[in-house]
PDB file of C-alpha atoms in Angstrom:
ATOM      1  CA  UNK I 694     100.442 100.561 119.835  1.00 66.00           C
ATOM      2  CA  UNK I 695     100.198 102.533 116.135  1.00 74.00           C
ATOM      3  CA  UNK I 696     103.575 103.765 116.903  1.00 84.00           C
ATOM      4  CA  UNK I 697     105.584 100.319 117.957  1.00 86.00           C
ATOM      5  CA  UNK I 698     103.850  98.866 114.844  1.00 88.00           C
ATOM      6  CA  UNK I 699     105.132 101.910 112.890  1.00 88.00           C
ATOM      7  CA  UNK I 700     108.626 101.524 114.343  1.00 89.00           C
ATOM      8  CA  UNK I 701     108.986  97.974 113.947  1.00 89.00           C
ATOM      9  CA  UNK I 702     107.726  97.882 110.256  1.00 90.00           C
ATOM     10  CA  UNK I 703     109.818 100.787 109.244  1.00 90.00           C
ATOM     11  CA  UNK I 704     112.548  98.963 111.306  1.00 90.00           C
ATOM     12  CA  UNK I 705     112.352  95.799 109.030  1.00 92.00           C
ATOM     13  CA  UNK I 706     112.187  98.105 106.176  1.00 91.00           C
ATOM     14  CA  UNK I 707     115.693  99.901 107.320  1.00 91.00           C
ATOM     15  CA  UNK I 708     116.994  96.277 107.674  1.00 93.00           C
ATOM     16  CA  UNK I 709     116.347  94.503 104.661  1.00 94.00           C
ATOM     17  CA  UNK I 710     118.248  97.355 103.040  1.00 93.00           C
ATOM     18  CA  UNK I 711     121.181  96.415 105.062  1.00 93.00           C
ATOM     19  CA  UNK I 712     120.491  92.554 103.879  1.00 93.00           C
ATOM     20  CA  UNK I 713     120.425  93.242 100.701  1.00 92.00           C
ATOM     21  CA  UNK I 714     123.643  94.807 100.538  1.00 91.00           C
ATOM     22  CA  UNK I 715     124.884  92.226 103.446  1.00 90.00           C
ATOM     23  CA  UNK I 716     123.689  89.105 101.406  1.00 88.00           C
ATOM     24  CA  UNK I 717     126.759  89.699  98.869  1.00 84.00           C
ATOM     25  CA  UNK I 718     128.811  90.853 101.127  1.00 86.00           C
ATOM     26  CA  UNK I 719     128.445  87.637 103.155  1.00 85.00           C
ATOM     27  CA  UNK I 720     128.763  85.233 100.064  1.00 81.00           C
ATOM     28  CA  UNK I 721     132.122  86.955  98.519  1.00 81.00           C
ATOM     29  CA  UNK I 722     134.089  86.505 102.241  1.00 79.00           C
ATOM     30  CA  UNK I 723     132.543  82.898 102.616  1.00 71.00           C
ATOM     31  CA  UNK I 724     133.341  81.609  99.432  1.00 69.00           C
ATOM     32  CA  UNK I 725     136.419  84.140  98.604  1.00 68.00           C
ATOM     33  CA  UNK I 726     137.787  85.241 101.760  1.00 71.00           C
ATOM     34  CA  UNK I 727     137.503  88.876 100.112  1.00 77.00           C
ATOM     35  CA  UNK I 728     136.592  91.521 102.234  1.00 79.00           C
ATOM     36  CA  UNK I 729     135.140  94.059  99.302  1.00 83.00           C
ATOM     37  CA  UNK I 730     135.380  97.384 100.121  1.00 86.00           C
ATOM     38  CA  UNK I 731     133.950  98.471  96.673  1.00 86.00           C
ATOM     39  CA  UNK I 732     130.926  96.640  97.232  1.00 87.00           C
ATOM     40  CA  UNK I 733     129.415 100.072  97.996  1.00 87.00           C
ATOM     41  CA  UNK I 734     130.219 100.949  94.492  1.00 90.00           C
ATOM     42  CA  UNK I 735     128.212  98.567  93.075  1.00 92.00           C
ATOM     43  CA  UNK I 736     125.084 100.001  95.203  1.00 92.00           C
ATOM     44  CA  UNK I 737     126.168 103.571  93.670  1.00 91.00           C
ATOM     45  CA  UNK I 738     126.144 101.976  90.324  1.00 92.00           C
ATOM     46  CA  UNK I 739     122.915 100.485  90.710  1.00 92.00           C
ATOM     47  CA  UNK I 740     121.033 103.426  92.294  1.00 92.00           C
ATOM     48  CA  UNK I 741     122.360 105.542  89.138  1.00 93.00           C
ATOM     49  CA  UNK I 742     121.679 103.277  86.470  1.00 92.00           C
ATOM     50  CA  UNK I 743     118.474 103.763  87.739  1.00 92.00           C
ATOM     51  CA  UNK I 744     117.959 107.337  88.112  1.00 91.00           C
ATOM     52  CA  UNK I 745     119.099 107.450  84.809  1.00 91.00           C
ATOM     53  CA  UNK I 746     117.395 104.782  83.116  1.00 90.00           C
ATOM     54  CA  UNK I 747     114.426 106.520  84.276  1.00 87.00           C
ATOM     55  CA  UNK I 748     114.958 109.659  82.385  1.00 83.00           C
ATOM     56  CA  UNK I 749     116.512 108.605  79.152  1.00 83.00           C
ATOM     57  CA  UNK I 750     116.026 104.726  78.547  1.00 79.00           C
ATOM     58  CA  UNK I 751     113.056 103.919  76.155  1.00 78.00           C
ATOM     59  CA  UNK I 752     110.272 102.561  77.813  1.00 72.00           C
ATOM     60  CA  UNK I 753     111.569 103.299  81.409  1.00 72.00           C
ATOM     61  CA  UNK I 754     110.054 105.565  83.838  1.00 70.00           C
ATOM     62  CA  UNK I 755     108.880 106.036  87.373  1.00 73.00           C
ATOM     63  CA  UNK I 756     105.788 104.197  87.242  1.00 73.00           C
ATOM     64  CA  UNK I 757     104.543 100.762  86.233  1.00 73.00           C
ATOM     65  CA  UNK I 758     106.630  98.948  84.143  1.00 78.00           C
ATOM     66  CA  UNK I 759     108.771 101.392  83.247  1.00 84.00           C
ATOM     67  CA  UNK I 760     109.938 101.387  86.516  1.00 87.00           C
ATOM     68  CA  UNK I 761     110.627  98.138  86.950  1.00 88.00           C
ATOM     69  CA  UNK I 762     112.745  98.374  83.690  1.00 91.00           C
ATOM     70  CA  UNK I 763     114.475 101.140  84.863  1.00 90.00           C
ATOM     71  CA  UNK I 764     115.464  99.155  88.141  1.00 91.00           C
ATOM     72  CA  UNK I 765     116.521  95.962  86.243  1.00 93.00           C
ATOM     73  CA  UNK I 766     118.597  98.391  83.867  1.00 93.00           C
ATOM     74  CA  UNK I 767     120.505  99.495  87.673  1.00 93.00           C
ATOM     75  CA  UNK I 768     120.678  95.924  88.511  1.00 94.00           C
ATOM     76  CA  UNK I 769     122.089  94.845  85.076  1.00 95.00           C
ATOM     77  CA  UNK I 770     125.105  97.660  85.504  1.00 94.00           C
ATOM     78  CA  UNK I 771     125.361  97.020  89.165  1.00 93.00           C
ATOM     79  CA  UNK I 772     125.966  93.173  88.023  1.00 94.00           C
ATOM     80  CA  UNK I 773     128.620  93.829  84.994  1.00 95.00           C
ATOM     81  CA  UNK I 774     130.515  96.649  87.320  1.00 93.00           C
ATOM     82  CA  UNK I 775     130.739  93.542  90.355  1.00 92.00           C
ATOM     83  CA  UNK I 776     131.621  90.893  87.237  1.00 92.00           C
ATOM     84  CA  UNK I 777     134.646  93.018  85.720  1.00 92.00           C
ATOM     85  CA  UNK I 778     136.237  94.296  89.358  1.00 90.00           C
ATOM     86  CA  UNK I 779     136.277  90.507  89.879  1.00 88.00           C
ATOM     87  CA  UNK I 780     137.688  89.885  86.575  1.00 89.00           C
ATOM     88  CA  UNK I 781     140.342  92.637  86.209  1.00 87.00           C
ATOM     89  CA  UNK I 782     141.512  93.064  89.954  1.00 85.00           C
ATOM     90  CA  UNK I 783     140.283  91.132  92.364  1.00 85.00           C
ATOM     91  CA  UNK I 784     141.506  87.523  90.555  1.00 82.00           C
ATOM     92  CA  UNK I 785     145.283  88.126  90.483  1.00 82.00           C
ATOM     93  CA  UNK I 786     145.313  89.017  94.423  1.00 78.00           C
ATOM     94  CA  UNK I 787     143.235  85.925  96.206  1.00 72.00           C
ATOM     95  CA  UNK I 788     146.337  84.741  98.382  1.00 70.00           C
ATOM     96  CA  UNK I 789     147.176  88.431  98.826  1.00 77.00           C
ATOM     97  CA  UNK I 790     144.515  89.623 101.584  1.00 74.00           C
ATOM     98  CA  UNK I 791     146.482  93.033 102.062  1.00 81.00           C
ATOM     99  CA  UNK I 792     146.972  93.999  98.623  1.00 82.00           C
ATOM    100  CA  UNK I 793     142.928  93.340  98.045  1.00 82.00           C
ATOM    101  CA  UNK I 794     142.232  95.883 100.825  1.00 84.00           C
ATOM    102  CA  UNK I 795     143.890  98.654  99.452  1.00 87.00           C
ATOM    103  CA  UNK I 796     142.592  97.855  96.196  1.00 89.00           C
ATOM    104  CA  UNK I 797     138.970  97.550  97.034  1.00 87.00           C
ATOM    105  CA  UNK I 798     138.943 100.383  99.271  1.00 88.00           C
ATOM    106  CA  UNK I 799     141.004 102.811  96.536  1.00 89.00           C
ATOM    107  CA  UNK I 800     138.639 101.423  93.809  1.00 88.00           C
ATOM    108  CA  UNK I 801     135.273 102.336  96.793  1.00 88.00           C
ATOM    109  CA  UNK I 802     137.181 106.015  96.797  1.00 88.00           C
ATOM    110  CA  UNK I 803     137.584 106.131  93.497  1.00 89.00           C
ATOM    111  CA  UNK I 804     133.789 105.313  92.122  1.00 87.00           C
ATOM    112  CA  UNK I 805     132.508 108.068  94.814  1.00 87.00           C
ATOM    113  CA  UNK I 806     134.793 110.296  92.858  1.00 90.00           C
ATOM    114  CA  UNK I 807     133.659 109.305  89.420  1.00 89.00           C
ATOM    115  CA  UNK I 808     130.537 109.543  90.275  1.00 88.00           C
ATOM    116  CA  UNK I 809     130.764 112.787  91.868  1.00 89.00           C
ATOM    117  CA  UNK I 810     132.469 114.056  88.286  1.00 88.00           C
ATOM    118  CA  UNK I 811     129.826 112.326  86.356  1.00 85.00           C
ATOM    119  CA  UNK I 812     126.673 113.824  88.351  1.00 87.00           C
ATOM    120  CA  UNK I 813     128.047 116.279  91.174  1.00 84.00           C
ATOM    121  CA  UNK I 814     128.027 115.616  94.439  1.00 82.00           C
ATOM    122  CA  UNK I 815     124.956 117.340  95.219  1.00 84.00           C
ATOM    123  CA  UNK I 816     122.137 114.842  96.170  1.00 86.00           C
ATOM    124  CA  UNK I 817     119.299 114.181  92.760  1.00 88.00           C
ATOM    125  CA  UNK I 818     115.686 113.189  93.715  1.00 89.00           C
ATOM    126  CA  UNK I 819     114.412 109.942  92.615  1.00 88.00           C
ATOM    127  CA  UNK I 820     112.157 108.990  90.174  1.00 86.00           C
ATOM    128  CA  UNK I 821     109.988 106.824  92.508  1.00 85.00           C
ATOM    129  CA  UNK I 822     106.652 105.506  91.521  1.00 84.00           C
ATOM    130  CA  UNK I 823     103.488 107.508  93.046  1.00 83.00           C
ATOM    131  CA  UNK I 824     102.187 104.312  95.130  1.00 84.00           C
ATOM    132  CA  UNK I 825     105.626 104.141  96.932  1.00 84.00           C
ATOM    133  CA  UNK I 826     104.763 107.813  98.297  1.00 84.00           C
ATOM    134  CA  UNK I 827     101.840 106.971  99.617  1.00 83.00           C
ATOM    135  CA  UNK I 828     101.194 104.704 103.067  1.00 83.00           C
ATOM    136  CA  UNK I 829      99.402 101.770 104.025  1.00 84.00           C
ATOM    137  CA  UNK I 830      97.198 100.939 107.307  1.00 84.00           C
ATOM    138  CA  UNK I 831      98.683  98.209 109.360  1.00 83.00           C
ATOM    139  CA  UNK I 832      97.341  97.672 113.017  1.00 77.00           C
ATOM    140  CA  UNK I 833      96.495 100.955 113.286  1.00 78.00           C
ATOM    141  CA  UNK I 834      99.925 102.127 111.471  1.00 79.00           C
ATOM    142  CA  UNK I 835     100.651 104.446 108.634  1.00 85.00           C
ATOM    143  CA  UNK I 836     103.138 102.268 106.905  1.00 85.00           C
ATOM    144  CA  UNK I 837     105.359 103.910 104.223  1.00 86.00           C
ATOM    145  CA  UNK I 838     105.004 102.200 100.840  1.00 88.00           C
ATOM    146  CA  UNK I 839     108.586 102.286  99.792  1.00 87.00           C
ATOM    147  CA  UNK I 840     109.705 100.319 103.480  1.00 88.00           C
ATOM    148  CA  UNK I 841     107.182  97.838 102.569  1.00 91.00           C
ATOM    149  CA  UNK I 842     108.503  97.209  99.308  1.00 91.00           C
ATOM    150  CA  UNK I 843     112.562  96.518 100.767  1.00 93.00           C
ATOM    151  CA  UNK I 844     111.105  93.840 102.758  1.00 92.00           C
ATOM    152  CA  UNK I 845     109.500  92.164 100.269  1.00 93.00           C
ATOM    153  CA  UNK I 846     112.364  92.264  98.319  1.00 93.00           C
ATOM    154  CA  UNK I 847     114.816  91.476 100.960  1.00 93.00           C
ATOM    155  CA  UNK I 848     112.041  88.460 101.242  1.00 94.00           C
ATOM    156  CA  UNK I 849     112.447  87.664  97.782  1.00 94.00           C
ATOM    157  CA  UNK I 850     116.298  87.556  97.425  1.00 93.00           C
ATOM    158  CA  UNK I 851     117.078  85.451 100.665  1.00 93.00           C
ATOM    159  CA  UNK I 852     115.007  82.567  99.410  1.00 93.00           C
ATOM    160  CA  UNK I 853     116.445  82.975  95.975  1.00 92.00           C
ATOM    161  CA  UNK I 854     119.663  83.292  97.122  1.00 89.00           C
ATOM    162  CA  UNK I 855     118.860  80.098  99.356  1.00 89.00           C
ATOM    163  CA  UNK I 856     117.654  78.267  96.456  1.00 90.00           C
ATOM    164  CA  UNK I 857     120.659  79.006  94.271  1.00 87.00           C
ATOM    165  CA  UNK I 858     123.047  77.379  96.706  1.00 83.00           C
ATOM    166  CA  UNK I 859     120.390  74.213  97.899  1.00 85.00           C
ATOM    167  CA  UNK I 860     119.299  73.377  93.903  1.00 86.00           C
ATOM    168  CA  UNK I 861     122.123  74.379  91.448  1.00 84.00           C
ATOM    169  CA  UNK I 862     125.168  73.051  90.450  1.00 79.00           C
ATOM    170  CA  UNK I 863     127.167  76.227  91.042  1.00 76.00           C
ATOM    171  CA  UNK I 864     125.140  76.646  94.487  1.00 79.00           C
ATOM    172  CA  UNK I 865     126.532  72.789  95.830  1.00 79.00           C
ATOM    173  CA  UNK I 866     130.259  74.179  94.458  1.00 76.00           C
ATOM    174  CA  UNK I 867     129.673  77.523  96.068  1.00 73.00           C
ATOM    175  CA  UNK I 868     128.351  75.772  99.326  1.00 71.00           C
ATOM    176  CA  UNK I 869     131.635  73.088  99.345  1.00 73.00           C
ATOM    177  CA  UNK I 870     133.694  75.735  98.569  1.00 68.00           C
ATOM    178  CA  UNK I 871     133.074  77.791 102.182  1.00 63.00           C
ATOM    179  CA  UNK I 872     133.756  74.612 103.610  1.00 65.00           C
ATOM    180  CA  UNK I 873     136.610  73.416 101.987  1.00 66.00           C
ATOM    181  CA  UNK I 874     137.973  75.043  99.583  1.00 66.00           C
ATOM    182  CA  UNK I 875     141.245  73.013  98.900  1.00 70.00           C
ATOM    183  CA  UNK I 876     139.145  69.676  98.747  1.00 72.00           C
ATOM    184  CA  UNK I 877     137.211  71.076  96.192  1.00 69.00           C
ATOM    185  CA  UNK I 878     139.967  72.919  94.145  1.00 69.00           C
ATOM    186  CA  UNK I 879     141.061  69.185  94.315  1.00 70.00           C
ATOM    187  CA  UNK I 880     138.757  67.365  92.632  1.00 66.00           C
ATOM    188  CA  UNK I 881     139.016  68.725  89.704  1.00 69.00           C
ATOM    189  CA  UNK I 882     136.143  71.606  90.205  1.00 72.00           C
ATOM    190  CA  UNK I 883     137.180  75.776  88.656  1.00 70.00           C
ATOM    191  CA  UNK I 884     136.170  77.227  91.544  1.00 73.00           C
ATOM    192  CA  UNK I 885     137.139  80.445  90.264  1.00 75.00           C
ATOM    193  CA  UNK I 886     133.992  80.732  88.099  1.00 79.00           C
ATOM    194  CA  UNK I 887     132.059  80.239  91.223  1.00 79.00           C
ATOM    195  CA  UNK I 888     134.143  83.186  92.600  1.00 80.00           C
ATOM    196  CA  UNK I 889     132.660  85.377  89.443  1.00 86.00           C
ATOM    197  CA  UNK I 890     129.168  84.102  89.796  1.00 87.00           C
ATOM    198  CA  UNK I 891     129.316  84.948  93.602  1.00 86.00           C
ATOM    199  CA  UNK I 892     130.681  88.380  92.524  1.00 88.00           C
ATOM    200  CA  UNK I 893     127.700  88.675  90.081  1.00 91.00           C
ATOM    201  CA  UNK I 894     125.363  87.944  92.360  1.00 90.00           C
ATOM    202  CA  UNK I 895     126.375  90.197  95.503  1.00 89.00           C
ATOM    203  CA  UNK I 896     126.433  93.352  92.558  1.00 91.00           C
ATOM    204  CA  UNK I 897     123.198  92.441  91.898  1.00 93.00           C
ATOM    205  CA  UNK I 898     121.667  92.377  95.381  1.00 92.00           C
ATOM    206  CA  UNK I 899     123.701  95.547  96.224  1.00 91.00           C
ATOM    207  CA  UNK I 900     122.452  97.067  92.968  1.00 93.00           C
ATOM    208  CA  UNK I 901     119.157  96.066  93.626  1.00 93.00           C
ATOM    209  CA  UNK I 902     119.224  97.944  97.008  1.00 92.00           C
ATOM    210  CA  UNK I 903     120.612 100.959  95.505  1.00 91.00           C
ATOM    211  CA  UNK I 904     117.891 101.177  93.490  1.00 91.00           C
ATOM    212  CA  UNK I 905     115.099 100.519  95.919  1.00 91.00           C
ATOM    213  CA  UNK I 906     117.344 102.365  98.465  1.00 90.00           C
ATOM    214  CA  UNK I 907     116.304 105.845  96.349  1.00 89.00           C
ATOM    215  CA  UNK I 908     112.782 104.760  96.588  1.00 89.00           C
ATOM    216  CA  UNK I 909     113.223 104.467 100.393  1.00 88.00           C
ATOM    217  CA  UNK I 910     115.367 107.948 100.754  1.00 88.00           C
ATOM    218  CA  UNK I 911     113.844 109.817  97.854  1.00 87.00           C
ATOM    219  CA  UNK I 912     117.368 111.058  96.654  1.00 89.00           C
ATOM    220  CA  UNK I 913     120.484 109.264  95.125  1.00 90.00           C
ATOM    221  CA  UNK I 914     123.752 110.706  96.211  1.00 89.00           C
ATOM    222  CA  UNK I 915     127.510 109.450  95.630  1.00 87.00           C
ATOM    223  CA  UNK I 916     128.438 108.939  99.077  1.00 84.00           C
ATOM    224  CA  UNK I 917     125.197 106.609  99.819  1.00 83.00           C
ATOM    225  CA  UNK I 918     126.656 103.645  99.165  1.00 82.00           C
ATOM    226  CA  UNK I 919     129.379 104.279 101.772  1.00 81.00           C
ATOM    227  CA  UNK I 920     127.583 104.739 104.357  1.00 80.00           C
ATOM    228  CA  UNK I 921     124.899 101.755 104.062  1.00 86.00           C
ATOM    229  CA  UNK I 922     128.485  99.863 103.570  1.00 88.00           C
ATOM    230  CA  UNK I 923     129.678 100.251 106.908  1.00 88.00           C
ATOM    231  CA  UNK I 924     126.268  99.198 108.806  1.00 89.00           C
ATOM    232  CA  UNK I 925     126.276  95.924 105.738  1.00 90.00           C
ATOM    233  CA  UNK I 926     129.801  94.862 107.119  1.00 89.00           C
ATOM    234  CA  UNK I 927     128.398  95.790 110.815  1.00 90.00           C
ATOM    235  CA  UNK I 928     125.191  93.269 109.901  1.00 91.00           C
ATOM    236  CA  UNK I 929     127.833  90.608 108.325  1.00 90.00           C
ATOM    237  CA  UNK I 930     130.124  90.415 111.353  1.00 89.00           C
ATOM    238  CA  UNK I 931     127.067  89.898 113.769  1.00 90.00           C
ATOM    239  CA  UNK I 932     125.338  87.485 111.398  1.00 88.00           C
ATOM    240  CA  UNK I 933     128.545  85.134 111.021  1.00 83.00           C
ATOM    241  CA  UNK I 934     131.092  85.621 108.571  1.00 79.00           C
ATOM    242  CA  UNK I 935     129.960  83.772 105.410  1.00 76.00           C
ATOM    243  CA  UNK I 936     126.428  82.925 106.729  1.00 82.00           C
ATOM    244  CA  UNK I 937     123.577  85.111 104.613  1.00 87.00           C
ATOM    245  CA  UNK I 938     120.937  83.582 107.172  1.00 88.00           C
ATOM    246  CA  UNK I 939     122.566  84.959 109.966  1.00 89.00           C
ATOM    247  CA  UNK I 940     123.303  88.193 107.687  1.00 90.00           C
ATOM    248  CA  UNK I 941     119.534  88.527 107.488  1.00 91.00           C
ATOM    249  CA  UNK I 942     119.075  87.853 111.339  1.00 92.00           C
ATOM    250  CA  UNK I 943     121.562  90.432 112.187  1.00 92.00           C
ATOM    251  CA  UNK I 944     120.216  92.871 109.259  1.00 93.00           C
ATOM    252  CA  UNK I 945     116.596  92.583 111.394  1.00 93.00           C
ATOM    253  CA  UNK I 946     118.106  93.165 115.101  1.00 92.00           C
ATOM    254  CA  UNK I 947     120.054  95.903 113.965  1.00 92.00           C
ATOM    255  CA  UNK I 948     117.409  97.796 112.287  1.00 92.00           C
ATOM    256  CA  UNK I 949     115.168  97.185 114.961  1.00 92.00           C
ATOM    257  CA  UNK I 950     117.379  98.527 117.615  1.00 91.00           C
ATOM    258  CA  UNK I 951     118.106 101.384 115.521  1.00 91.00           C
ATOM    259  CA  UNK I 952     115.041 102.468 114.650  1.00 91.00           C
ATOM    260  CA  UNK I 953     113.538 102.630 118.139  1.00 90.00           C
ATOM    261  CA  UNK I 954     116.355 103.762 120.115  1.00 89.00           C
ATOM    262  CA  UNK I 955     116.536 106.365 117.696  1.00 88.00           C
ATOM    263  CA  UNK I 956     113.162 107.243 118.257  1.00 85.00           C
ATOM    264  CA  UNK I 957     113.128 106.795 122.068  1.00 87.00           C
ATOM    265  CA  UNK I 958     116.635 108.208 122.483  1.00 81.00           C
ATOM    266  CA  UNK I 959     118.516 111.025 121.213  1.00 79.00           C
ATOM    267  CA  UNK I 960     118.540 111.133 117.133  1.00 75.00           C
ATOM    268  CA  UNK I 961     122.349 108.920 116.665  1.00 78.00           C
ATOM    269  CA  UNK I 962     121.848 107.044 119.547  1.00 86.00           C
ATOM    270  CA  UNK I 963     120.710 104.111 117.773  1.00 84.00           C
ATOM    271  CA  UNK I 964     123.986 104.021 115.407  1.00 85.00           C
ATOM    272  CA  UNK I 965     125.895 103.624 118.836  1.00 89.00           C
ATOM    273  CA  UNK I 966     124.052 101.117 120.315  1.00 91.00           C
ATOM    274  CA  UNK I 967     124.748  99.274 116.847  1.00 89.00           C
ATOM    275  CA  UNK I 968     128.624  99.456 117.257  1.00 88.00           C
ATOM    276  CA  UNK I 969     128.013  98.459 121.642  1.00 90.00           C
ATOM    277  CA  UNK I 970     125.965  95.633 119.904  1.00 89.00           C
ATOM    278  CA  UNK I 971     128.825  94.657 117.430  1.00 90.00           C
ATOM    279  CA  UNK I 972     131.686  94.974 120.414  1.00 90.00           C
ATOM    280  CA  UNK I 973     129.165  92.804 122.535  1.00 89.00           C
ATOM    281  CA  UNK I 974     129.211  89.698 119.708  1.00 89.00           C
ATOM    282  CA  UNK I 975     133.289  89.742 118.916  1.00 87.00           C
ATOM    283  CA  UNK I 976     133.909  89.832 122.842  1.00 86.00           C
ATOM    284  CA  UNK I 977     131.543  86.800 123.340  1.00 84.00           C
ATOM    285  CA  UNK I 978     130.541  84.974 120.350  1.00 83.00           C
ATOM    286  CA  UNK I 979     133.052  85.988 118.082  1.00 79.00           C
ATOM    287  CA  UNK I 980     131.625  83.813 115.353  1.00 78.00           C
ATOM    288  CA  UNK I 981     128.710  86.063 115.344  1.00 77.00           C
ATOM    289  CA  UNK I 982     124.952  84.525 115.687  1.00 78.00           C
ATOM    290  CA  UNK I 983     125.082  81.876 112.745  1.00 72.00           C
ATOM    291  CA  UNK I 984     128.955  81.597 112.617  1.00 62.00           C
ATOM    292  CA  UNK I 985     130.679  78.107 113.645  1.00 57.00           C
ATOM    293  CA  UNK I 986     133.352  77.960 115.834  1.00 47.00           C
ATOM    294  CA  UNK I 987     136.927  77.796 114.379  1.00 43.00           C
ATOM    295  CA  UNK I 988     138.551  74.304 115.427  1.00 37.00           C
ATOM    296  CA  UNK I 989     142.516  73.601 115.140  1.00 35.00           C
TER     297      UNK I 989
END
């Protein structure tokens, strides 16, 4: 029983990483229609700030407050990174959904490169805070810290996140934007700020799990952000295109699945049961789980 507890908590842990880089993810191609293949930079850019801020910034450190300074340093960089790729080159190519491909994926193997230049490619350790080491007792299970601390976290952000679309002025634009976008455009409303503030805010929730995403692997490396990308757009499709409630369904049934078939299974096994899972939900719900069904 210690071990499915273990499993499942670490599980939920694995997922709301994949949220919090899925919650942007989600609100960009909703509002935008921008599939951002940089987004991963903005995790890289996050989880380095970080790192960094950790070591040099004034008051920042691994433990206590410092810590937590340090990590809002990675967010703040993560944030103005998301806010200037909006700005600069993701703006002039809206109606043009090819040319923003090849830009967002040149700019994704670009940062990697920079960041490889700027601090090798060799993986650092991270400057995590002693309690995340450590475990807690649940049911019986050893619980890592650091797992516990993405899911609150992940927690945190979906009901913020929720709360900035339900209460604020830019969340009712953002929300009638996904619907109709012309309608709005129409009355009168910039939607193009909302674009920026929706580009903000996935930077910040993909910096944010950069950061905490070196607390849960103990390293930071340039390539990281790549590969939590590709399970993020895995946990978007399933969710519903646009939907950050079914993002954070999907984000929990596909850490789940991969965290005890991998343990059950052969080590990778889990990873392809995510992609059987992902072929499953185009062939029949195409939509994915909280997606609506295109009408003519």
């Amino acid at each position: 029983m210690g071990t499915v507890i273990l499993l499942a908590l670490t599980g939920l842990g694995l997922a709301a990483l994949y949220f919090l880089v899925a919650s942007g993810l989600s609100l960009v191609f909703g509002l935008a229609d921008v599939l951002n293949f940089a987004h991963g930079l903005f995790l890289g850019v996050g989880a380095y700030g970080t790192w960094w801020a950790a070591g040099n910034l004034p008051g920042a450190g691994p433990d206590g407050f410092g810590f937590v300074l340090a990590v809002a340093f990675g967010v703040a960089a993560g944030t103005l990174v998301a806010i200037l790729v909006e700005l600069v080159l993701i703006r002039p190519l809206y109606s043009r959904t090819i040319e923003q491909v090849l830009v967002t994926v040149g700019l994704s193997l670009a940062g990697v490169a920079l960041l490889q230049a700027t601090w090798g490619a060799d993986a650092r350790p991270f400057p995590r805070p002693d309690w995340t080491r450590q475990v807690t007792g649940i049911l019986g299970a050893q619980v890592p810290n650091g797992g516990l601390l993405l899911i609150i976290a992940a927690v945190l952000v979906l009901g913020a996140i929720l709360a900035f679309l339900r209460w604020t002025r830019y969340g009712l634009v953002i929300r009638a934007g996904v619907e109709n976008r012309e309608m709005v455009t129409a009355l009168g409303i910039d939607v193009r700020k909302a674009f920026t503030v929706v580009f903000a805010i996935g930077g910040a929730a993909a910096a944010l799990a950069g950061a905490l995403g070196g607390v849960y692997f103990g390293t930071v490396s340039p390539g990281q952000g790549g590969s939590l990308l590709i399970f993020a757009f895995i946990v978007v499709v399933i969710g519903g295109m646009g939907s950050v409630v079914g993002s954070a369904y999907a984000a929990v049934v596909v850490g789940l699945v991969q965290q005890f078939v991998n343990y059950y299974g052969t080590s990778g096994l889990g990873d392809i049961c995510v992609v059987g899972l992902l072929a499953v939900v185009l062939l029949l719900r195409p939509q994915g789980i909280a997606g609506k069904v295109a009408t003519a």
